[in-house]
Each structure stands twice: as C-alpha cells, then as structure tokens.
Amino acid sequence: MTASIAYTKPSITELEVSYAEDAARHGWGPKCYDYIIRFEALFREHIGTSFGIATSSCTGAMQMGLKAMGIGPGDEVILADTNWIATAAPIVQLGATPIFVDILPDSWCIDPDATEKAITPHTRAIVATHLYGNLCDMDALLKLAKRYGIPVIEDAAEAIGASYRESPAGSMGLFSTFSFHGTKTLTTGEGGMFLTSDGELYEKVLTLSNHGRDRQQNKQFWADEVGYKFKMSNLQAALGCAQMERIAELTDRKRAILHAYKAELAALNGISMNPEPDHVLSGAWMPTVVFDESLGIRRDAILSVFRAAQIDARVFFYPLSSQPMFQPVPDNETAWSICERAINLPSFHAMTDADIARVCKVIRDLLAV
Ligand SMILES: *Cc1c(COP(=O)(O)O)cnc(C)c1O
C-alpha cells in the first residue's frame, strides 16, 4: 500500500526540541518570559515593525487589535468573502458587522473596487487577508485608506515570507496579525502575533492582552479595565525562537515546492495557480490549483480522486457569506465560483520530489478525463 501524503506538517528539528526542552526545564520564575521576549523581538525585526506582542492565536491578536481601535456595535468592517472564519469571528464577537466583498480572480484576495463600493459612513476598517501566501493589491487598498481615512489591517496568518514591492506582508497596515498554528509555515503549535508601528495602539493592545492591567500599574492583582487573556506561553515561544532561526529555510522551501508544482503543471491548459507578478514575492503557504469553469471539474470529483490516491488535498475556502451564520452574498460571484473548482495541494518542508510528482499525476489525470 502506498503511504498517504499529508497536506501540511511542521518541520521540527533538534533545535526546536532543544529550545523547548530548555524552556520546560529552566524557563520558569524569573526566566518565564525570556523566550517570549526573544521571539517577539526576532519576529518584529524580521517583518520590520516597531512593536510585537506574542498571542495565543492569530484570532486573539485580531480581536484585540480591533478592540483597541474602538470597534464595536454599529461599526462595519470590510473583508473578502473568501476567508477563514477566524478573520470574521473577532468582528462578530465585538458586536460589529462584517461586510463581505468579492475577490479578484487572479490573486483570490479582496477586490479593491468592490471594497470601495462597500464603504459607508459606518466603515471602520478594511481587512486585507493575504490568501494562501498571495498578496492583496496593497497599493489600491492603501490608496482607499488614505482617501477615506479608513485603516487597512493585514491578516498575514498565511503570508510569512511574502512581500509586496519589497515590503514584507504584515508591515504595511495599521496593524497585522500572524498565526503559528500547526499548519502554518512557522509553528508554535498554537500561537499568533500582533504587530504594529503605532505606539498608542501597541500600548492599548498590551494592556488588553494582560487582563487590562496597564504595564505602568504597580499595584498587584489590579486591573485597569476588563481585557483578555490571549498570551503565548514561554514553551511555545521557545519553539518559535528556533523556527525564527530557520525562517529563511522554512519560507524558501515553501516557495520551492510551489515552483516545483508550477514547473510540472505549466504545460497543462485550463488551470491557474498562485500568481507571482513582478512586484510580489509569494509566501507560497498553500499551492492551489483553480480549474477553468469551462472544464466542468467540480469540488466533489476533485476530492474523490485525491482521496483515492491517498493525498490529503483540501478544499478552497467556502465564502463566509455562504455559511449559516451570515446573510448570503451570492453577488460575490468570483468567491462563490472559484471555491467550486479549486483545490489546495499538499506542501510541507519534508515533501519529496516523488510526493510532488504523485500529486501532479492526479491533476493530470483529472484533466485527461
Ligand atoms: C490560520 C488563519 C487564522 C487563524 O489563526 P489562529 O492562530 O488559528 O487563530 C486567521 N486568518 C487566516 C487567514 C488564517 O489562515
């Protein structure tokens, strides 16, 4: 029997193990924040922002950032309909309204024209999710931000290693969030990061992240407001420090896998993959194939051939507005159409050329029917 191919898995070396062991043995008492402080510094320096706060998840980082902006009931936040639920959940949890707009057909990221049309007097933020490591059209979004005075926030959970006109993903918005979930390019098991270069916003989120306890406050067990407990542990940060020492290796490998797929599949008609225009360096988190509408190849058929080949490919995100908690917005035609005929291909550090060839054969067979 052939071995199955996972869709993603982390790359854990002796370095990660030794740091985690050190944190487990020694990272307590006065040392209980050492790896956290180091990880925050390594990460924010890598992306190029002034401030960073390690969090328990990307979702928590997003919720605190939006909360610190004062977003709440009556406010609207615009985001792409194609998104992981984690991007919308914090908006809903704060009592604000997510406004779902369509995506661009090539990058699968938020459409700036659709975004502009969705702006109302209630719009408080635009969330740019760099889907699958592809980049949003940041020039257009930042122009809107300027014209309307509405900040752009980057959900860069999937975009470590990506950059736009030499600016790293996560360095361009008012704030950005990253995820270190086990499926992401850099992992701490669970975990996330809030990044910003806005000192005031940073202080607000820092206080929120520590149960509303201002860092100037020296009274013990005294909170200044009701906040959150969304902190990363020193143990997780130890893993993160090791992964940061290997960050170039981790992101280069992701890109190499995307390019290997593209090289093998380039000759095929009727499919498209993660675009890499000249001004964009893709983070290549999820190599994705979209089949042209005219081919009639649909999700269930795609999934069943991958399952038969024992390859754990994943469906393209369903539009959030197609899910039961929200009002459907089928006018987001691109978002509603692409998810019916696309697939995320496996991509992980230890993947072999033979694995990649096996995945490509499934795509070729699908197109040959
Ligand atoms: C993974 C992911 C998140 C959530 O990350 P968590 O760390 O699990 O909270 C948010 N947004 C996007 C686009 C993601 O892919």
mmCIF file of C-alpha atoms and ligand atoms in Angstrom:
data_model
loop_
_atom_site.group_PDB
_atom_site.id
_atom_site.type_symbol
_atom_site.label_atom_id
_atom_site.label_comp_id
_atom_site.label_asym_id
_atom_site.label_seq_id
_atom_site.Cartn_x
_atom_site.Cartn_y
_atom_site.Cartn_z
ATOM 1 C CA MET A 1 0.000 0.000 0.000
ATOM 2 C CA THR A 2 1.286 3.472 -0.817
ATOM 3 C CA ALA A 3 1.817 5.884 2.050
ATOM 4 C CA SER A 4 -0.567 8.793 2.292
ATOM 5 C CA ILE A 5 0.617 12.358 1.686
ATOM 6 C CA ALA A 6 -0.318 14.922 4.340
ATOM 7 C CA TYR A 7 -1.429 18.370 3.200
ATOM 8 C CA THR A 8 0.888 20.101 5.628
ATOM 9 C CA LYS A 9 3.055 19.306 8.624
ATOM 10 C CA PRO A 10 5.604 21.251 10.625
ATOM 11 C CA SER A 11 9.374 20.997 10.303
ATOM 12 C CA ILE A 12 10.739 20.269 13.770
ATOM 13 C CA THR A 13 14.488 19.733 14.155
ATOM 14 C CA GLU A 14 16.784 19.135 17.115
ATOM 15 C CA LEU A 15 16.984 22.916 17.502
ATOM 16 C CA GLU A 16 13.251 23.250 18.236
ATOM 17 C CA VAL A 17 13.393 20.248 20.557
ATOM 18 C CA SER A 18 16.387 21.602 22.461
ATOM 19 C CA TYR A 19 14.813 25.044 22.947
ATOM 20 C CA ALA A 20 11.520 23.522 24.080
ATOM 21 C CA GLU A 21 13.397 21.258 26.475
ATOM 22 C CA ASP A 22 15.321 24.205 27.864
ATOM 23 C CA ALA A 23 12.083 26.142 28.365
ATOM 24 C CA ALA A 24 10.491 23.129 30.077
ATOM 25 C CA ARG A 25 13.473 22.598 32.393
ATOM 26 C CA HIS A 26 14.552 26.157 33.116
ATOM 27 C CA GLY A 27 12.001 28.630 31.765
ATOM 28 C CA TRP A 28 10.214 29.375 35.000
ATOM 29 C CA GLY A 29 10.252 32.002 37.741
ATOM 30 C CA PRO A 30 12.343 34.983 36.693
ATOM 31 C CA LYS A 31 13.000 33.322 33.287
ATOM 32 C CA CYS A 32 9.340 32.686 32.471
ATOM 33 C CA TYR A 33 9.196 35.419 29.808
ATOM 34 C CA ASP A 34 12.689 35.034 28.286
ATOM 35 C CA TYR A 35 11.710 33.115 25.156
ATOM 36 C CA ILE A 36 8.596 35.254 24.701
ATOM 37 C CA ILE A 37 10.620 38.468 24.737
ATOM 38 C CA ARG A 38 13.176 36.959 22.348
ATOM 39 C CA PHE A 39 10.551 35.609 19.969
ATOM 40 C CA GLU A 40 8.715 38.938 19.844
ATOM 41 C CA ALA A 41 11.946 40.771 19.039
ATOM 42 C CA LEU A 42 13.045 38.266 16.372
ATOM 43 C CA PHE A 43 9.650 38.346 14.719
ATOM 44 C CA ARG A 44 9.014 42.080 14.674
ATOM 45 C CA GLU A 45 12.559 42.702 13.400
ATOM 46 C CA HIS A 46 12.029 40.159 10.641
ATOM 47 C CA ILE A 47 8.836 41.870 9.466
ATOM 48 C CA GLY A 48 10.083 45.370 10.214
ATOM 49 C CA THR A 49 7.536 46.828 12.633
ATOM 50 C CA SER A 50 8.315 48.698 15.848
ATOM 51 C CA PHE A 51 6.191 46.580 18.169
ATOM 52 C CA GLY A 52 5.090 42.971 18.505
ATOM 53 C CA ILE A 53 3.011 41.042 21.027
ATOM 54 C CA ALA A 54 3.015 37.243 21.014
ATOM 55 C CA THR A 55 -0.503 35.891 21.480
ATOM 56 C CA SER A 56 -2.276 32.584 21.977
ATOM 57 C CA SER A 57 -3.646 32.782 18.426
ATOM 58 C CA CYS A 58 -3.982 34.971 15.366
ATOM 59 C CA THR A 59 -7.698 35.202 16.087
ATOM 60 C CA GLY A 60 -6.984 36.663 19.528
ATOM 61 C CA ALA A 61 -4.474 39.117 18.072
ATOM 62 C CA MET A 62 -7.110 40.306 15.583
ATOM 63 C CA GLN A 63 -9.767 40.685 18.255
ATOM 64 C CA MET A 64 -7.501 42.758 20.487
ATOM 65 C CA GLY A 65 -6.384 44.981 17.612
ATOM 66 C CA LEU A 66 -9.964 45.694 16.548
ATOM 67 C CA LYS A 67 -10.992 46.251 20.173
ATOM 68 C CA ALA A 68 -8.092 48.676 20.684
ATOM 69 C CA MET A 69 -9.333 50.631 17.638
ATOM 70 C CA GLY A 70 -12.628 51.005 19.478
ATOM 71 C CA ILE A 71 -14.575 48.874 17.015
ATOM 72 C CA GLY A 72 -17.927 47.674 18.343
ATOM 73 C CA PRO A 73 -21.694 47.668 17.771
ATOM 74 C CA GLY A 74 -22.830 49.772 14.814
ATOM 75 C CA ASP A 75 -19.430 49.588 13.106
ATOM 76 C CA GLU A 76 -18.705 47.819 9.830
ATOM 77 C CA VAL A 77 -15.503 46.040 8.851
ATOM 78 C CA ILE A 78 -14.945 45.120 5.201
ATOM 79 C CA LEU A 79 -13.218 41.832 4.350
ATOM 80 C CA ALA A 80 -13.092 39.344 1.496
ATOM 81 C CA ASP A 81 -15.895 36.786 1.324
ATOM 82 C CA THR A 82 -13.170 34.171 0.747
ATOM 83 C CA ASN A 83 -11.619 33.903 4.186
ATOM 84 C CA TRP A 84 -11.095 31.607 7.089
ATOM 85 C CA ILE A 85 -13.771 32.108 9.774
ATOM 86 C CA ALA A 86 -11.014 33.325 12.115
ATOM 87 C CA THR A 87 -10.916 36.656 10.265
ATOM 88 C CA ALA A 88 -14.640 37.338 10.699
ATOM 89 C CA ALA A 89 -15.183 35.882 14.173
ATOM 90 C CA PRO A 90 -13.460 38.716 16.102
ATOM 91 C CA ILE A 91 -15.574 41.306 14.244
ATOM 92 C CA VAL A 92 -18.737 39.466 15.252
ATOM 93 C CA GLN A 93 -17.527 38.878 18.818
ATOM 94 C CA LEU A 94 -17.065 42.644 19.215
ATOM 95 C CA GLY A 95 -20.630 43.256 18.073
ATOM 96 C CA ALA A 96 -19.572 44.875 14.785
ATOM 97 C CA THR A 97 -20.773 43.807 11.333
ATOM 98 C CA PRO A 98 -18.547 42.024 8.798
ATOM 99 C CA ILE A 99 -19.183 43.229 5.236
ATOM 100 C CA PHE A 100 -18.194 40.563 2.731
ATOM 101 C CA VAL A 101 -16.918 41.671 -0.669
ATOM 102 C CA ASP A 102 -15.734 39.759 -3.710
ATOM 103 C CA ILE A 103 -12.194 38.643 -4.507
ATOM 104 C CA LEU A 104 -10.004 39.209 -7.545
ATOM 105 C CA PRO A 105 -9.961 36.274 -9.991
ATOM 106 C CA ASP A 106 -6.156 36.027 -10.116
ATOM 107 C CA SER A 107 -4.886 36.599 -6.549
ATOM 108 C CA TRP A 108 -8.098 35.351 -4.824
ATOM 109 C CA CYS A 109 -7.648 38.298 -2.437
ATOM 110 C CA ILE A 110 -10.031 41.184 -1.672
ATOM 111 C CA ASP A 111 -11.161 43.252 -4.701
ATOM 112 C CA PRO A 112 -10.297 46.941 -4.103
ATOM 113 C CA ASP A 113 -13.108 48.222 -6.380
ATOM 114 C CA ALA A 114 -15.671 46.110 -4.565
ATOM 115 C CA THR A 115 -14.169 47.344 -1.299
ATOM 116 C CA GLU A 116 -14.618 50.981 -2.308
ATOM 117 C CA LYS A 117 -18.252 50.350 -3.262
ATOM 118 C CA ALA A 118 -18.885 48.785 0.152
ATOM 119 C CA ILE A 119 -17.631 51.793 2.132
ATOM 120 C CA THR A 120 -20.328 53.533 4.192
ATOM 121 C CA PRO A 121 -20.248 56.126 6.981
ATOM 122 C CA HIS A 122 -20.089 53.150 9.386
ATOM 123 C CA THR A 123 -16.939 51.557 7.875
ATOM 124 C CA ARG A 124 -14.144 51.466 10.446
ATOM 125 C CA ALA A 125 -11.568 49.150 8.878
ATOM 126 C CA ILE A 126 -10.649 47.093 5.819
ATOM 127 C CA VAL A 127 -9.069 43.690 6.465
ATOM 128 C CA ALA A 128 -6.590 42.588 3.817
ATOM 129 C CA THR A 129 -6.109 38.823 4.075
ATOM 130 C CA HIS A 130 -3.115 37.638 2.055
ATOM 131 C CA LEU A 131 -4.763 34.403 1.000
ATOM 132 C CA TYR A 132 -2.593 31.281 0.750
ATOM 133 C CA GLY A 133 0.532 33.480 0.764
ATOM 134 C CA ASN A 134 -0.655 35.544 -2.229
ATOM 135 C CA LEU A 135 -0.590 39.300 -1.758
ATOM 136 C CA CYS A 136 -3.531 41.699 -1.661
ATOM 137 C CA ASP A 137 -3.356 44.686 -4.001
ATOM 138 C CA MET A 138 -1.875 46.867 -1.265
ATOM 139 C CA ASP A 139 -1.328 49.932 -3.498
ATOM 140 C CA ALA A 140 -5.044 50.130 -4.239
ATOM 141 C CA LEU A 141 -6.119 49.335 -0.670
ATOM 142 C CA LEU A 142 -3.744 51.847 0.908
ATOM 143 C CA LYS A 143 -4.968 54.476 -1.562
ATOM 144 C CA LEU A 144 -8.528 53.819 -0.349
ATOM 145 C CA ALA A 145 -7.315 54.030 3.233
ATOM 146 C CA LYS A 146 -5.906 57.463 2.542
ATOM 147 C CA ARG A 147 -8.839 58.773 0.530
ATOM 148 C CA TYR A 148 -11.484 57.666 3.027
ATOM 149 C CA GLY A 149 -9.471 57.743 6.255
ATOM 150 C CA ILE A 150 -10.185 54.074 6.936
ATOM 151 C CA PRO A 151 -7.263 51.939 8.156
ATOM 152 C CA VAL A 152 -6.174 48.777 6.386
ATOM 153 C CA ILE A 153 -5.394 45.836 8.655
ATOM 154 C CA GLU A 154 -3.391 42.886 7.373
ATOM 155 C CA ASP A 155 -4.392 39.341 8.234
ATOM 156 C CA ALA A 156 -0.985 37.891 7.407
ATOM 157 C CA ALA A 157 -1.666 34.496 9.007
ATOM 158 C CA GLU A 158 -0.846 32.754 5.739
ATOM 159 C CA ALA A 159 1.746 35.189 4.465
ATOM 160 C CA ILE A 160 5.004 34.841 6.334
ATOM 161 C CA GLY A 161 7.751 35.049 3.722
ATOM 162 C CA ALA A 162 5.592 37.065 1.331
ATOM 163 C CA SER A 163 6.354 40.617 0.269
ATOM 164 C CA TYR A 164 4.880 43.393 -1.864
ATOM 165 C CA ARG A 165 7.252 45.825 -3.592
ATOM 166 C CA GLU A 166 9.920 44.671 -1.105
ATOM 167 C CA SER A 167 7.669 45.353 1.917
ATOM 168 C CA PRO A 168 7.063 42.203 3.947
ATOM 169 C CA ALA A 169 3.443 41.127 4.354
ATOM 170 C CA GLY A 170 2.437 42.370 7.773
ATOM 171 C CA SER A 171 4.445 45.604 7.612
ATOM 172 C CA MET A 172 2.028 47.741 5.602
ATOM 173 C CA GLY A 173 -1.230 48.005 7.551
ATOM 174 C CA LEU A 174 -2.144 49.895 10.743
ATOM 175 C CA PHE A 175 -1.565 46.555 12.398
ATOM 176 C CA SER A 176 -1.124 42.976 11.259
ATOM 177 C CA THR A 177 -1.707 39.541 12.688
ATOM 178 C CA PHE A 178 0.107 36.239 12.156
ATOM 179 C CA SER A 179 -0.737 32.649 13.043
ATOM 180 C CA PHE A 180 1.635 29.944 14.252
ATOM 181 C CA HIS A 181 -0.938 27.174 14.208
ATOM 182 C CA GLY A 182 0.493 23.746 13.367
ATOM 183 C CA THR A 183 -0.497 24.071 9.724
ATOM 184 C CA LYS A 184 1.277 27.381 9.163
ATOM 185 C CA THR A 185 4.779 27.899 7.679
ATOM 186 C CA LEU A 186 6.220 28.803 11.098
ATOM 187 C CA THR A 187 4.625 26.997 14.002
ATOM 188 C CA THR A 188 4.494 27.088 17.781
ATOM 189 C CA GLY A 189 1.665 24.527 17.904
ATOM 190 C CA GLU A 190 -0.902 27.218 18.555
ATOM 191 C CA GLY A 191 0.027 30.874 18.692
ATOM 192 C CA GLY A 192 -0.041 34.210 16.981
ATOM 193 C CA MET A 193 1.463 37.678 16.826
ATOM 194 C CA PHE A 194 0.122 41.215 16.847
ATOM 195 C CA LEU A 195 2.406 43.672 15.018
ATOM 196 C CA THR A 196 2.194 47.434 14.646
ATOM 197 C CA SER A 197 4.370 50.512 14.407
ATOM 198 C CA ASP A 198 1.710 52.660 16.107
ATOM 199 C CA GLY A 199 2.895 53.193 19.687
ATOM 200 C CA GLU A 200 -0.503 54.142 21.065
ATOM 201 C CA LEU A 201 -2.235 51.116 19.564
ATOM 202 C CA TYR A 202 0.566 48.900 20.863
ATOM 203 C CA GLU A 203 0.113 50.148 24.438
ATOM 204 C CA LYS A 204 -3.646 49.562 24.240
ATOM 205 C CA VAL A 205 -3.246 46.008 22.962
ATOM 206 C CA LEU A 206 -0.519 45.270 25.507
ATOM 207 C CA THR A 207 -2.882 46.272 28.302
ATOM 208 C CA LEU A 208 -5.799 44.344 26.759
ATOM 209 C CA SER A 209 -3.592 41.262 26.346
ATOM 210 C CA ASN A 210 -2.798 41.191 30.036
ATOM 211 C CA HIS A 211 -6.305 41.294 31.505
ATOM 212 C CA GLY A 212 -6.493 45.068 31.224
ATOM 213 C CA ARG A 213 -3.517 45.597 33.517
ATOM 214 C CA ASP A 214 -1.556 48.666 32.465
ATOM 215 C CA ARG A 215 2.172 47.973 32.436
ATOM 216 C CA GLN A 216 2.778 51.168 34.485
ATOM 217 C CA GLN A 217 0.443 49.819 37.134
ATOM 218 C CA ASN A 218 2.468 48.526 40.079
ATOM 219 C CA LYS A 219 -0.375 47.534 42.371
ATOM 220 C CA GLN A 220 -0.533 43.734 42.457
ATOM 221 C CA PHE A 221 -3.621 41.953 41.119
ATOM 222 C CA TRP A 222 -5.066 45.269 39.969
ATOM 223 C CA ALA A 223 -6.780 45.624 36.590
ATOM 224 C CA ASP A 224 -7.433 48.986 34.970
ATOM 225 C CA GLU A 225 -10.066 47.669 32.572
ATOM 226 C CA VAL A 226 -11.591 44.366 31.504
ATOM 227 C CA GLY A 227 -9.270 42.818 28.943
ATOM 228 C CA TYR A 228 -8.363 39.440 27.513
ATOM 229 C CA LYS A 229 -6.048 36.584 28.359
ATOM 230 C CA PHE A 230 -4.594 35.836 24.955
ATOM 231 C CA LYS A 231 -0.919 35.366 25.832
ATOM 232 C CA MET A 232 1.606 32.958 24.383
ATOM 233 C CA SER A 233 3.459 30.672 26.794
ATOM 234 C CA ASN A 234 7.239 30.617 27.158
ATOM 235 C CA LEU A 235 7.245 26.980 25.971
ATOM 236 C CA GLN A 236 5.544 27.895 22.710
ATOM 237 C CA ALA A 237 7.823 30.900 22.257
ATOM 238 C CA ALA A 238 10.849 28.591 22.630
ATOM 239 C CA LEU A 239 9.643 26.667 19.577
ATOM 240 C CA GLY A 240 9.085 29.985 17.833
ATOM 241 C CA CYS A 241 12.646 31.162 18.512
ATOM 242 C CA ALA A 242 14.051 28.019 16.926
ATOM 243 C CA GLN A 243 11.738 28.370 13.935
ATOM 244 C CA MET A 244 12.833 32.015 13.521
ATOM 245 C CA GLU A 245 16.462 30.905 13.297
ATOM 246 C CA ARG A 246 15.327 28.735 10.377
ATOM 247 C CA ILE A 247 12.871 31.193 8.853
ATOM 248 C CA ALA A 248 14.700 31.621 5.537
ATOM 249 C CA GLU A 249 14.980 27.852 5.171
ATOM 250 C CA LEU A 250 11.281 27.385 6.004
ATOM 251 C CA THR A 251 9.971 30.023 3.601
ATOM 252 C CA ASP A 252 12.428 29.156 0.800
ATOM 253 C CA ARG A 253 11.245 25.569 0.921
ATOM 254 C CA LYS A 254 7.582 26.634 0.674
ATOM 255 C CA ARG A 255 8.416 28.661 -2.415
ATOM 256 C CA ALA A 256 10.475 25.843 -3.922
ATOM 257 C CA ILE A 257 7.513 23.463 -3.549
ATOM 258 C CA LEU A 258 5.154 25.945 -5.244
ATOM 259 C CA HIS A 259 7.659 26.374 -8.073
ATOM 260 C CA ALA A 260 8.100 22.621 -8.455
ATOM 261 C CA TYR A 261 4.335 22.251 -8.849
ATOM 262 C CA LYS A 262 4.227 25.107 -11.318
ATOM 263 C CA ALA A 263 7.047 23.622 -13.375
ATOM 264 C CA GLU A 264 5.315 20.237 -13.575
ATOM 265 C CA LEU A 265 1.882 21.659 -14.326
ATOM 266 C CA ALA A 266 2.850 24.618 -16.532
ATOM 267 C CA ALA A 267 2.118 22.836 -19.791
ATOM 268 C CA LEU A 268 -1.465 21.986 -18.863
ATOM 269 C CA ASN A 269 -4.320 24.058 -20.254
ATOM 270 C CA GLY A 270 -7.249 25.232 -18.183
ATOM 271 C CA ILE A 271 -5.693 25.620 -14.757
ATOM 272 C CA SER A 272 -4.204 28.513 -12.837
ATOM 273 C CA MET A 273 -2.101 28.630 -9.694
ATOM 274 C CA ASN A 274 -0.903 31.195 -7.124
ATOM 275 C CA PRO A 275 0.147 34.214 -9.179
ATOM 276 C CA GLU A 276 3.529 35.868 -8.729
ATOM 277 C CA PRO A 277 3.527 39.202 -10.542
ATOM 278 C CA ASP A 278 6.893 41.001 -10.667
ATOM 279 C CA HIS A 279 6.245 43.174 -7.614
ATOM 280 C CA VAL A 280 5.187 40.219 -5.454
ATOM 281 C CA LEU A 281 7.132 37.534 -3.647
ATOM 282 C CA SER A 282 4.654 34.818 -2.733
ATOM 283 C CA GLY A 283 4.784 33.217 0.692
ATOM 284 C CA ALA A 284 3.533 30.060 -1.068
ATOM 285 C CA TRP A 285 1.748 28.782 2.028
ATOM 286 C CA MET A 286 -0.843 26.784 0.089
ATOM 287 C CA PRO A 287 -0.118 25.873 -3.530
ATOM 288 C CA THR A 288 -3.580 25.975 -5.079
ATOM 289 C CA VAL A 289 -4.965 24.890 -8.424
ATOM 290 C CA VAL A 290 -8.074 26.529 -9.896
ATOM 291 C CA PHE A 291 -9.737 24.717 -12.800
ATOM 292 C CA ASP A 292 -11.343 26.838 -15.507
ATOM 293 C CA GLU A 293 -15.125 27.000 -15.281
ATOM 294 C CA SER A 294 -15.462 25.527 -18.803
ATOM 295 C CA LEU A 295 -13.768 22.254 -17.805
ATOM 296 C CA GLY A 296 -16.723 21.286 -15.626
ATOM 297 C CA ILE A 297 -14.403 19.805 -12.989
ATOM 298 C CA ARG A 298 -16.018 20.279 -9.570
ATOM 299 C CA ARG A 299 -15.025 20.005 -5.925
ATOM 300 C CA ASP A 300 -16.532 16.598 -5.136
ATOM 301 C CA ALA A 301 -14.889 14.951 -8.134
ATOM 302 C CA ILE A 302 -11.566 16.572 -7.310
ATOM 303 C CA LEU A 303 -11.755 15.460 -3.685
ATOM 304 C CA SER A 304 -12.646 11.905 -4.553
ATOM 305 C CA VAL A 305 -9.688 11.376 -6.888
ATOM 306 C CA PHE A 306 -7.304 12.830 -4.317
ATOM 307 C CA ARG A 307 -8.825 10.635 -1.633
ATOM 308 C CA ALA A 308 -8.429 7.573 -3.866
ATOM 309 C CA ALA A 309 -4.761 8.488 -4.349
ATOM 310 C CA GLN A 310 -4.366 8.862 -0.554
ATOM 311 C CA ILE A 311 -3.441 12.501 -0.837
ATOM 312 C CA ASP A 312 -4.860 14.898 1.726
ATOM 313 C CA ALA A 313 -5.712 17.837 -0.532
ATOM 314 C CA ARG A 314 -8.029 20.478 0.928
ATOM 315 C CA VAL A 315 -10.994 22.435 -0.390
ATOM 316 C CA PHE A 316 -10.654 26.117 -1.253
ATOM 317 C CA PHE A 317 -12.329 28.282 1.433
ATOM 318 C CA TYR A 318 -16.102 28.443 1.105
ATOM 319 C CA PRO A 319 -17.375 32.040 1.031
ATOM 320 C CA LEU A 320 -18.084 33.085 4.611
ATOM 321 C CA SER A 321 -21.392 34.539 3.439
ATOM 322 C CA SER A 322 -22.451 31.056 2.262
ATOM 323 C CA GLN A 323 -22.226 29.738 5.828
ATOM 324 C CA PRO A 324 -25.262 29.570 8.106
ATOM 325 C CA MET A 325 -24.403 32.441 10.470
ATOM 326 C CA PHE A 326 -24.398 35.080 7.748
ATOM 327 C CA GLN A 327 -26.676 36.511 5.069
ATOM 328 C CA PRO A 328 -25.652 35.011 1.719
ATOM 329 C CA VAL A 329 -23.991 37.386 -0.770
ATOM 330 C CA PRO A 330 -24.005 35.334 -3.995
ATOM 331 C CA ASP A 331 -23.261 38.557 -5.904
ATOM 332 C CA ASN A 332 -19.668 37.887 -4.815
ATOM 333 C CA GLU A 333 -19.502 35.810 -7.952
ATOM 334 C CA THR A 334 -15.782 35.105 -8.057
ATOM 335 C CA ALA A 335 -15.675 33.955 -4.434
ATOM 336 C CA TRP A 336 -18.752 31.773 -4.947
ATOM 337 C CA SER A 337 -17.466 30.291 -8.203
ATOM 338 C CA ILE A 338 -13.773 29.572 -7.559
ATOM 339 C CA CYS A 339 -14.407 27.514 -4.419
ATOM 340 C CA GLU A 340 -16.448 25.083 -6.511
ATOM 341 C CA ARG A 341 -13.488 24.230 -8.755
ATOM 342 C CA ALA A 342 -10.253 24.613 -6.827
ATOM 343 C CA ILE A 343 -8.032 22.589 -4.525
ATOM 344 C CA ASN A 344 -5.160 23.225 -2.084
ATOM 345 C CA LEU A 345 -2.242 20.907 -2.807
ATOM 346 C CA PRO A 346 -0.022 19.393 -0.108
ATOM 347 C CA SER A 347 3.002 21.477 0.863
ATOM 348 C CA PHE A 348 5.359 20.725 3.728
ATOM 349 C CA HIS A 349 9.064 21.052 4.364
ATOM 350 C CA ALA A 350 9.976 17.366 4.121
ATOM 351 C CA MET A 351 7.980 16.742 0.959
ATOM 352 C CA THR A 352 9.897 14.760 -1.660
ATOM 353 C CA ASP A 353 10.044 15.161 -5.440
ATOM 354 C CA ALA A 354 8.241 11.819 -5.672
ATOM 355 C CA ASP A 355 5.426 13.190 -3.478
ATOM 356 C CA ILE A 356 5.111 16.227 -5.746
ATOM 357 C CA ALA A 357 5.090 14.032 -8.836
ATOM 358 C CA ARG A 358 2.335 11.884 -7.316
ATOM 359 C CA VAL A 359 0.171 14.961 -6.643
ATOM 360 C CA CYS A 360 0.773 16.292 -10.161
ATOM 361 C CA LYS A 361 -0.269 12.994 -11.695
ATOM 362 C CA VAL A 362 -3.685 13.324 -10.029
ATOM 363 C CA ILE A 363 -4.132 16.784 -11.569
ATOM 364 C CA ARG A 364 -3.066 15.493 -14.970
ATOM 365 C CA ASP A 365 -5.467 12.539 -14.711
ATOM 366 C CA LEU A 366 -8.318 14.882 -13.764
ATOM 367 C CA LEU A 367 -7.670 16.987 -16.840
ATOM 368 C CA ALA A 368 -7.357 13.929 -19.101
ATOM 369 C CA VAL A 369 -10.868 12.611 -18.368
HETATM 370 C C1 LIG B 1 -4.887 30.305 10.273
HETATM 371 C C2 LIG B 1 -5.601 31.575 9.991
HETATM 372 C C3 LIG B 1 -6.120 32.399 11.005
HETATM 373 C C4 LIG B 1 -6.236 31.966 12.421
HETATM 374 O O1 LIG B 1 -5.129 31.631 13.052
HETATM 375 P P1 LIG B 1 -5.223 31.057 14.554
HETATM 376 O O2 LIG B 1 -3.829 31.160 15.033
HETATM 377 O O3 LIG B 1 -5.719 29.665 14.420
HETATM 378 O O4 LIG B 1 -6.161 31.929 15.298
HETATM 379 C C5 LIG B 1 -6.642 33.628 10.668
HETATM 380 N N1 LIG B 1 -6.694 34.039 9.405
HETATM 381 C C6 LIG B 1 -6.248 33.273 8.401
HETATM 382 C C7 LIG B 1 -6.325 33.824 7.011
HETATM 383 C C8 LIG B 1 -5.712 32.007 8.655
HETATM 384 O O5 LIG B 1 -5.290 31.234 7.652
#
